[in-house]
mmCIF file of C-alpha atoms and ligand atoms in Angstrom:
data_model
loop_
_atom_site.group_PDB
_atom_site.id
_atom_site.type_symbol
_atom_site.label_atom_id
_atom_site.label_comp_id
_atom_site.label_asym_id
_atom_site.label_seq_id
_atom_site.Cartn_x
_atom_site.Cartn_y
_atom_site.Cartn_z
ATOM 1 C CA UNK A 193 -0.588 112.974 20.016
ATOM 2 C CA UNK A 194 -3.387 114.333 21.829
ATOM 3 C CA UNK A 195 -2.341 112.396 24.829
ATOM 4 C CA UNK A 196 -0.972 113.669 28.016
ATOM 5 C CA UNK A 197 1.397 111.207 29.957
ATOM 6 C CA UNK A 198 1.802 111.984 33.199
ATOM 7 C CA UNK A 199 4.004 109.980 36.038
ATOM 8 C CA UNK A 200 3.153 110.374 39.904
ATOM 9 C CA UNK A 201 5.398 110.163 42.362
ATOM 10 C CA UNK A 202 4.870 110.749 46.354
ATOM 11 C CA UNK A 203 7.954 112.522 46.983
ATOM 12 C CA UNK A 204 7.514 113.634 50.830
ATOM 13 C CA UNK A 205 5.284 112.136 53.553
ATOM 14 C CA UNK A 206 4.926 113.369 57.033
ATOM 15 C CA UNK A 207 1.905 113.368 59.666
ATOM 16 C CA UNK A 208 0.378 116.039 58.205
ATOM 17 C CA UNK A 209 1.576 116.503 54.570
ATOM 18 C CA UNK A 210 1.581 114.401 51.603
ATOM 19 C CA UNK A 211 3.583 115.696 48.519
ATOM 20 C CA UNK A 212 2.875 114.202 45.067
ATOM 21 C CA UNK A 213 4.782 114.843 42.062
ATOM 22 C CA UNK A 214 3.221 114.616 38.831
ATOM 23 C CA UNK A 215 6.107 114.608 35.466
ATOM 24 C CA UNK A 216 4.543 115.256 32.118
ATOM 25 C CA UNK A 217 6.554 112.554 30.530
ATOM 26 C CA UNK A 218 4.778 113.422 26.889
ATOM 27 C CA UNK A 219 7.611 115.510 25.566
ATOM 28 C CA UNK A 220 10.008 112.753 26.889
ATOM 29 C CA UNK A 221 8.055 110.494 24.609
ATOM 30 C CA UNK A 222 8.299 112.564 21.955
ATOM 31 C CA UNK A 223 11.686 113.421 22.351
ATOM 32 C CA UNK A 224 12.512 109.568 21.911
ATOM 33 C CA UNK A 225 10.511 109.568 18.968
ATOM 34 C CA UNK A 226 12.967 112.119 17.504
ATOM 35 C CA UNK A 227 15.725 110.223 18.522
ATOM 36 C CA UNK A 228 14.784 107.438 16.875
ATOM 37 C CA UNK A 229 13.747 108.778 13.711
ATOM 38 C CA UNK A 230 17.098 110.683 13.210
ATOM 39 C CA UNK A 231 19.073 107.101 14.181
ATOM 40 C CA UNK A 232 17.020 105.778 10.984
ATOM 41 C CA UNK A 233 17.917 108.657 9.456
ATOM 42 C CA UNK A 234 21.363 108.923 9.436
ATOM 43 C CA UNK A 235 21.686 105.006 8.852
ATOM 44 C CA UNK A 236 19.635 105.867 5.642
ATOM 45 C CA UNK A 237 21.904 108.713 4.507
ATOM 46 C CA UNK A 238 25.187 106.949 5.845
ATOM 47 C CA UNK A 239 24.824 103.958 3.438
ATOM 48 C CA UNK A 240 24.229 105.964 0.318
ATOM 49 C CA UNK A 241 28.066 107.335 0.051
ATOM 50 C CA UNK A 242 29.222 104.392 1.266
ATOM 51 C CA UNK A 243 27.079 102.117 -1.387
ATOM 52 C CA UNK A 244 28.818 104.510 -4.166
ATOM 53 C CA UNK A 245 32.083 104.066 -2.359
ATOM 54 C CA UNK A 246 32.162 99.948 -2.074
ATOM 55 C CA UNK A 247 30.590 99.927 -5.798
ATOM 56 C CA UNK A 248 33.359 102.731 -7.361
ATOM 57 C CA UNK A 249 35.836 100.187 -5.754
ATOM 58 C CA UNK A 250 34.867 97.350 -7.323
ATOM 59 C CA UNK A 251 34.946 99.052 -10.654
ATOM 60 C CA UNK A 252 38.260 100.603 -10.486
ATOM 61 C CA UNK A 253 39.234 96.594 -9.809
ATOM 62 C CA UNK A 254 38.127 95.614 -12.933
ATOM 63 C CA UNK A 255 39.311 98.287 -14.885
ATOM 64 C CA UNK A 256 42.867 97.782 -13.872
ATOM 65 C CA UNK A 257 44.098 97.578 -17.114
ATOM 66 C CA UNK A 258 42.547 100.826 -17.875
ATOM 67 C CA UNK A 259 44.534 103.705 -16.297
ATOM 68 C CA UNK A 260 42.450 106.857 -17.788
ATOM 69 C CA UNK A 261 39.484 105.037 -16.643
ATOM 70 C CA UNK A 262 40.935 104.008 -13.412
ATOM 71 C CA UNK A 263 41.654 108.052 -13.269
ATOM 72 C CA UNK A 264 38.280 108.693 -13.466
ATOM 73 C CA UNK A 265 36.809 106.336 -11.277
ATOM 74 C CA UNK A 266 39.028 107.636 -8.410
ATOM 75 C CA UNK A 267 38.298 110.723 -8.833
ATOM 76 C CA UNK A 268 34.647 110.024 -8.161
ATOM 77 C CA UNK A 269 35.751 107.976 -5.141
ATOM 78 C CA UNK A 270 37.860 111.477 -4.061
ATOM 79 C CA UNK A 271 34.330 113.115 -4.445
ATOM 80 C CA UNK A 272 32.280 110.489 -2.298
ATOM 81 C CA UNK A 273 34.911 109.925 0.484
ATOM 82 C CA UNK A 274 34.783 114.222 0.643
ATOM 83 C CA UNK A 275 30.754 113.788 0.858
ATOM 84 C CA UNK A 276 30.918 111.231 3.378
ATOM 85 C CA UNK A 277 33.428 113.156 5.366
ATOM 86 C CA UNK A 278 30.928 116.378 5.375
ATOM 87 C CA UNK A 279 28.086 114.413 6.028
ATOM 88 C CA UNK A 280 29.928 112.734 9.128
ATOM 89 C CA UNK A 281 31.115 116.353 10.240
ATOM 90 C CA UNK A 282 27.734 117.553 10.149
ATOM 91 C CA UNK A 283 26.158 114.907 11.969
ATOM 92 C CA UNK A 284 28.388 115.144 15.290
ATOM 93 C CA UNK A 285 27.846 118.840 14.793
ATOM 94 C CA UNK A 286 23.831 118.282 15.657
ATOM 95 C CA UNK A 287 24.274 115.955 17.617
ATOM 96 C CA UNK A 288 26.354 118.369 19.989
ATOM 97 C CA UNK A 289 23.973 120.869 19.682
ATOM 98 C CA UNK A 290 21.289 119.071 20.707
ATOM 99 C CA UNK A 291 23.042 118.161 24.657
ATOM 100 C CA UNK A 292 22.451 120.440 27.352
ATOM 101 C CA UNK A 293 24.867 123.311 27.701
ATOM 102 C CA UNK A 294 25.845 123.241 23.956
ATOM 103 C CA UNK A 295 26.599 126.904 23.999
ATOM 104 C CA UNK A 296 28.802 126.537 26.433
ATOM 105 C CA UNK A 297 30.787 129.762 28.115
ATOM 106 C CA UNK A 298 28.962 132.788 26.204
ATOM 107 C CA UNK A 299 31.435 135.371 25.413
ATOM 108 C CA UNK A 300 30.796 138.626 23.782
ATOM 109 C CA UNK A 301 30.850 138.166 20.326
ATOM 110 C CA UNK A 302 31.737 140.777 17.591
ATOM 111 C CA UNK A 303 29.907 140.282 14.286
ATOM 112 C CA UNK A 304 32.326 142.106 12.324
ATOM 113 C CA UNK A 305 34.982 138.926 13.117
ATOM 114 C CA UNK A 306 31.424 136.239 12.691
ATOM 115 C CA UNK A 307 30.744 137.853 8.853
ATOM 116 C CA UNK A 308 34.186 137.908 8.000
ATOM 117 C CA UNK A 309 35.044 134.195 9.054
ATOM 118 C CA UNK A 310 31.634 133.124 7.319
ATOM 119 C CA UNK A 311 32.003 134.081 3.970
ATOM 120 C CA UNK A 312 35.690 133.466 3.610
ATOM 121 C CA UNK A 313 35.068 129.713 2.648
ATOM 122 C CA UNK A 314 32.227 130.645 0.062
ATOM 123 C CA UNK A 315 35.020 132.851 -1.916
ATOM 124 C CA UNK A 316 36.493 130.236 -4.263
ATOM 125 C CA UNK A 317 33.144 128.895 -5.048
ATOM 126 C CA UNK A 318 31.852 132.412 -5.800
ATOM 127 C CA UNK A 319 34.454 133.307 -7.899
ATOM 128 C CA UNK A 320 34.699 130.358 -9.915
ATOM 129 C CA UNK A 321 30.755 131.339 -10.742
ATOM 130 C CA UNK A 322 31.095 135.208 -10.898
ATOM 131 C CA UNK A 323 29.110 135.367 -7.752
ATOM 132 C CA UNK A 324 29.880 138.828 -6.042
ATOM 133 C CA UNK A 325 29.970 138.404 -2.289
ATOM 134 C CA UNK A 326 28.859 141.926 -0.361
ATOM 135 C CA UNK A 327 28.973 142.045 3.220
ATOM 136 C CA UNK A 328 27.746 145.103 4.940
ATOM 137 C CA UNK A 329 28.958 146.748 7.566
ATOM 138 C CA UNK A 330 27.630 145.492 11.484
ATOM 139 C CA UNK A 331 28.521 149.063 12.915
ATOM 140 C CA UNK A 332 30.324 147.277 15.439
ATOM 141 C CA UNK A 333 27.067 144.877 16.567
ATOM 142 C CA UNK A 334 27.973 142.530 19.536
ATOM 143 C CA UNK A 335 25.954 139.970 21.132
ATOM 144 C CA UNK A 336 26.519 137.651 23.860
ATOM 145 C CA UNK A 337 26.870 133.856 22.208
ATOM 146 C CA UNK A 338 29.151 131.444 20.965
ATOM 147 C CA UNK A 339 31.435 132.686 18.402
ATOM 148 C CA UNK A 340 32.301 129.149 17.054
ATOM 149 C CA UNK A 341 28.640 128.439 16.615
ATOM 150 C CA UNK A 342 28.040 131.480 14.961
ATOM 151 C CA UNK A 343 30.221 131.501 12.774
ATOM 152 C CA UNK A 344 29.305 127.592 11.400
ATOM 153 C CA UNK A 345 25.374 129.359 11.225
ATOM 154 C CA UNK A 346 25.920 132.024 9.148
ATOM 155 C CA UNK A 347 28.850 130.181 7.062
ATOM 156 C CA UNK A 348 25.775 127.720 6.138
ATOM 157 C CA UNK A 349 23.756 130.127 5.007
ATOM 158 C CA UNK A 350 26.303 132.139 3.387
ATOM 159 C CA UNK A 351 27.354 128.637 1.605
ATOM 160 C CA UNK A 352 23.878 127.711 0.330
ATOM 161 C CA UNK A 353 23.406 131.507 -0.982
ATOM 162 C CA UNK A 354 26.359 130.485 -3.116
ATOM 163 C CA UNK A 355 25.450 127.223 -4.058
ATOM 164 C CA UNK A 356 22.048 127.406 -5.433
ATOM 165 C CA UNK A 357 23.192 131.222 -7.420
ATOM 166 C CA UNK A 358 23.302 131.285 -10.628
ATOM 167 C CA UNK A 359 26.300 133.135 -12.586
ATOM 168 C CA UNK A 360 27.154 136.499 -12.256
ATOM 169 C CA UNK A 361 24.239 137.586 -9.559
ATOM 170 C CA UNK A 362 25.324 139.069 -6.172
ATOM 171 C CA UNK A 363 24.874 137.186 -2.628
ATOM 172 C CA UNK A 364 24.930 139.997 0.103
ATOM 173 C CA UNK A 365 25.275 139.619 4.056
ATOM 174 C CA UNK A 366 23.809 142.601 5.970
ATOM 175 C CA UNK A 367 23.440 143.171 9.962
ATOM 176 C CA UNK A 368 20.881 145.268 11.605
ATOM 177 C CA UNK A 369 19.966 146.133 14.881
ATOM 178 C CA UNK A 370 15.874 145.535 16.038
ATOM 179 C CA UNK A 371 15.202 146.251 18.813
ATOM 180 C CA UNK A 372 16.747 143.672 21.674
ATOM 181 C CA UNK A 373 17.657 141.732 18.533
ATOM 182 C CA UNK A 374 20.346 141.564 16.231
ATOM 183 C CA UNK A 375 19.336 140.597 12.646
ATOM 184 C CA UNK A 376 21.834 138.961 10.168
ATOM 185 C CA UNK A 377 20.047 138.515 6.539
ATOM 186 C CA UNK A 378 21.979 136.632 4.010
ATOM 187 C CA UNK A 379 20.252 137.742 0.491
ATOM 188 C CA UNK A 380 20.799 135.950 -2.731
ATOM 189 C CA UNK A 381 19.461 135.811 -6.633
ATOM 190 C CA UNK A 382 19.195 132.225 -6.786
ATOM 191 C CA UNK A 383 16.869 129.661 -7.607
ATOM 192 C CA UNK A 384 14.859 130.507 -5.006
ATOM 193 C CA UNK A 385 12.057 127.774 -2.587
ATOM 194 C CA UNK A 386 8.299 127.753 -3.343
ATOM 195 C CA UNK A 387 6.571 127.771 -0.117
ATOM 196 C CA UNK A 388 5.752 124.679 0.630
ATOM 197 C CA UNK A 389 9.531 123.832 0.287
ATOM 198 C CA UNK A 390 9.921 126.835 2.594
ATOM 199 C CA UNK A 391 7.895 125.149 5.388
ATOM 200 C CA UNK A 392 10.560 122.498 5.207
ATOM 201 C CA UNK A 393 13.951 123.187 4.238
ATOM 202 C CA UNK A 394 15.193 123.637 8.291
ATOM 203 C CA UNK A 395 13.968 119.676 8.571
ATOM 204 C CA UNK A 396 16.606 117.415 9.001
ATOM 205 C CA UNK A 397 18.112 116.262 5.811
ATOM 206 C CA UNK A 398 15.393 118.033 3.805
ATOM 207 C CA UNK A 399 16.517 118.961 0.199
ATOM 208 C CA UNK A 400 14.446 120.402 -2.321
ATOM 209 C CA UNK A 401 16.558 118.576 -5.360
ATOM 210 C CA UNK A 402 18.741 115.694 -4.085
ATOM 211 C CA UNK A 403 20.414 115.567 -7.498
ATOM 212 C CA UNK A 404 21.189 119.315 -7.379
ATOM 213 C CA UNK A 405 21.980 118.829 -3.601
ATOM 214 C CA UNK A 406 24.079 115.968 -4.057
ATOM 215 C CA UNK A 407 25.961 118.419 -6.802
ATOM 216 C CA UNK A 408 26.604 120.952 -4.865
ATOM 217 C CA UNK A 409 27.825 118.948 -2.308
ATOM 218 C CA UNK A 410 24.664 119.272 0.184
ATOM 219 C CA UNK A 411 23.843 117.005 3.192
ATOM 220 C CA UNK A 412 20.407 118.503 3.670
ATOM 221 C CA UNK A 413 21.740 119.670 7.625
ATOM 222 C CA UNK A 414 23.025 122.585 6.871
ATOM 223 C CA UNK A 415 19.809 124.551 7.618
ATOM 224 C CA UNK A 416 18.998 122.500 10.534
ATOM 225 C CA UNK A 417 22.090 122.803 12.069
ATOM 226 C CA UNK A 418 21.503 126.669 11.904
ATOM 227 C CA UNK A 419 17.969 126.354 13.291
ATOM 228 C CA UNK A 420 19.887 124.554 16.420
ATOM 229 C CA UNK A 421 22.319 127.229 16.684
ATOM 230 C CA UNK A 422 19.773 130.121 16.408
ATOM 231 C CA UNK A 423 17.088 128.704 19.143
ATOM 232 C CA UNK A 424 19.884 127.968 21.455
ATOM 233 C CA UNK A 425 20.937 131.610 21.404
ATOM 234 C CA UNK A 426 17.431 132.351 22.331
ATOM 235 C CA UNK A 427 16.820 133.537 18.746
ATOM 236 C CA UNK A 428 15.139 132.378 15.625
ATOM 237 C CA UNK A 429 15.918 131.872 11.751
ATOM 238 C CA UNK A 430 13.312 132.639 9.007
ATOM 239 C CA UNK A 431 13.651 132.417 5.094
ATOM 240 C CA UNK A 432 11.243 134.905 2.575
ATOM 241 C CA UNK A 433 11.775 133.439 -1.000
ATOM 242 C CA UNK A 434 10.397 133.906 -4.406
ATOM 243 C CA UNK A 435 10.902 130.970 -6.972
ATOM 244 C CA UNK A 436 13.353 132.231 -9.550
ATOM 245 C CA UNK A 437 14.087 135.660 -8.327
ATOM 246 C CA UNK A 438 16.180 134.671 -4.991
ATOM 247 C CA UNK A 439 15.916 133.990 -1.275
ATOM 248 C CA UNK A 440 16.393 135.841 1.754
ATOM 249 C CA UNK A 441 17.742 134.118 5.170
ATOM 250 C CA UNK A 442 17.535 136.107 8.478
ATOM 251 C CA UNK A 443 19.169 135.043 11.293
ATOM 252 C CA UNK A 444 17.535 136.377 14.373
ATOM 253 C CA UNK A 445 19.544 136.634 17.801
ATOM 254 C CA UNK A 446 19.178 138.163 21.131
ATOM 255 C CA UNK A 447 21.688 140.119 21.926
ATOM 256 C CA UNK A 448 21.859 138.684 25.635
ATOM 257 C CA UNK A 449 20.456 135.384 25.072
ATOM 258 C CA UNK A 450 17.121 134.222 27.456
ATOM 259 C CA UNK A 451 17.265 130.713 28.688
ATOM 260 C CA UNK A 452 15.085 128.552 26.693
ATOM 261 C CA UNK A 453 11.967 127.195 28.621
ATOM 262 C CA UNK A 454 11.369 124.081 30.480
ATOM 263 C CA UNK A 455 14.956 122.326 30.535
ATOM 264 C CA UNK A 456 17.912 123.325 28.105
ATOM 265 C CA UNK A 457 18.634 121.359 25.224
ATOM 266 C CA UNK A 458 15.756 119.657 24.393
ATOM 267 C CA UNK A 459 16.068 118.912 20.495
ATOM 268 C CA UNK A 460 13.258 120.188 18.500
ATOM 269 C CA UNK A 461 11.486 118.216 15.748
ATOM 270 C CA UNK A 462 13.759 119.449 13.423
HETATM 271 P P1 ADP B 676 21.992 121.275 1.690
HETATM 272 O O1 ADP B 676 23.188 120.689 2.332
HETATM 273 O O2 ADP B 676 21.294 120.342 0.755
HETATM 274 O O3 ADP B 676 22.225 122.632 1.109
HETATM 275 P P2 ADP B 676 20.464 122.631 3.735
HETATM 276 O O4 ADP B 676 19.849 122.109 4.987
HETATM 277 O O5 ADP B 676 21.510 123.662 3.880
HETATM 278 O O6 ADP B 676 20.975 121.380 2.924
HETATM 279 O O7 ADP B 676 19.316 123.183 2.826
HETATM 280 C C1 ADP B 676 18.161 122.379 2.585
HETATM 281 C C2 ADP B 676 17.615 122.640 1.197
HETATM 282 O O8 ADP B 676 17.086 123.970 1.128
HETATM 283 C C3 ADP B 676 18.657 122.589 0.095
HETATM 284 O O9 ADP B 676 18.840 121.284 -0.387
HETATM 285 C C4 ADP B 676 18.058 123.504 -0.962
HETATM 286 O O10 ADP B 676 17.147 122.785 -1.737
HETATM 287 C C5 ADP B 676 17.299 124.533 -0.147
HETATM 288 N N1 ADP B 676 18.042 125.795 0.002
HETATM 289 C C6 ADP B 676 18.804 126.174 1.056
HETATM 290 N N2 ADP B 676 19.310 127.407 0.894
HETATM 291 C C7 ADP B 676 18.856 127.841 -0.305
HETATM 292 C C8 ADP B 676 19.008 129.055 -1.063
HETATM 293 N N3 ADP B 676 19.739 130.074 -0.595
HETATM 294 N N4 ADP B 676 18.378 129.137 -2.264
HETATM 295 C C9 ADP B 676 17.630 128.103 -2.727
HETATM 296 N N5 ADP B 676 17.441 126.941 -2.071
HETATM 297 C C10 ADP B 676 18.036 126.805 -0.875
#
């Protein structure tokens, strides 16, 4: 930090002119420095599940004899294996966004088909709580982007709206036009993030409450995955939260995406 690295290179000499190159290689070192913290990371996160997994199995051995305990046991294995499995998902889903050219072929994208896609996985889970899931109209909103992608951003949000609601409150998705910008704001009545927790929560594998996290089911990627998503649209995603009373998400998005600066795909800290 603080220090600018900086490689020369003479890259054309003739009798009258000398060209020199000079690379800023600090963001290269940095972006190592990433890499290598989210290797340690995911080796960190990987062995928990599997820890539970290898231990569950060994248990389940000795209770043979035992078949409501045996039951039990593999239902918890059922749980861990599903964990494991999102985790792994999740993982090769950030690590694809973080390549060059992640987007891929930008189509035109209509919102209507994005909000309907997202919430349709949070229904069971919002039902089984009383949650009631409103999703506002997009008055036929369009932006240029990758539907796929989109739909996995606001599905995350729309999924931790769920999650961390209490019974019987309301989770609504709304879209709104500002400007060059599309906004998408996912609203809940949950538990809500006190701001220093807001600061964090897009960090990689961040969670407020691993046991509630682990509960619900979380990986703590969620949110960074949909910080990916939303800077390489050219956009942005922002949470306003009070601490018992609910959260707000807003997905920001152009709606003709600008090329990031300096070279695409360059993974940020978080
Ligand atoms: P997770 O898989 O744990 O939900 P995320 O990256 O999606 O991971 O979210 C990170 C953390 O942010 C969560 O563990 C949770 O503590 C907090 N969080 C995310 N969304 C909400 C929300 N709508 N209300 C309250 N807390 C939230």
């Amino acid at each position: 930090p603080g220090v600018l690295l900086v490689q020369i290179r003479v890259a054309y000499v003739s009798a009258r002119h000398v060209v020199v190159l000079a690379e800023d290689r600090t963001q290269a070192r940095r972006l190592e420095a990433i890499r290598r913290d989210f290797v340690v990371n995911v080796s960190h996160e990987l062995k928990t599940p599997v820890g539970a997994l290898s231990l569950l199995a060994e248990t389940v051995q000795d209770a043979a004899d035992d078949p409501e305990a045996v039951r039990r046991f593999a239902g918890r294995m059922q749980a861990e294996a599903q964990r494991l499995s999102a985790l792994v998902q999740e993982i090769i889903e950030l690590s694809r966004l973080q390549v060059a050219g992640a987007l891929g072929t930008l189509t035109l994208v209509d919102l209507d088909g994005v909000l309907a896609e997202a919430v349709d996985r949070a229904g069971t889970t919002a039902a089984a709580k009383r949650v009631r899931l409103e999703i506002g109209g997009t008055h036929g909103l369009e932006v240029f982007g990758n539907h796929d992608l989109l739909v996995t951003a606001v599905r995350n949000l729309v999924d931790n709206a769920v999650a961390y609601s209490g019974e019987a409150t309301r989770v609504g998705v709304g879209v709104r036009e500002s400007g060059d910008f599309v906004e998408i704001a996912v609203v809940d009545q949950g538990v809500g993030i006190s701001p220093s927790d807001q600061e964090r929560v897009f960090e990689r594998f961040y969670r407020v409450d691993r046991a509630r996290s682990r509960e619900t089911g979380g990986t703590g990627l969620g949110l960074s995955i949909v910080k990916h998503v939303a800077a390489d649209h050219g956009g942005d995603v922002t949470v306003w939260s009070q601490p018992g009373r609910g959260s707000t998400f807003t997905l920001r998005l152009p709606r003709v995406p600008v090329p990031p600066p300096g070279p695409i795909g360059i993974p940020t800290t978080t």
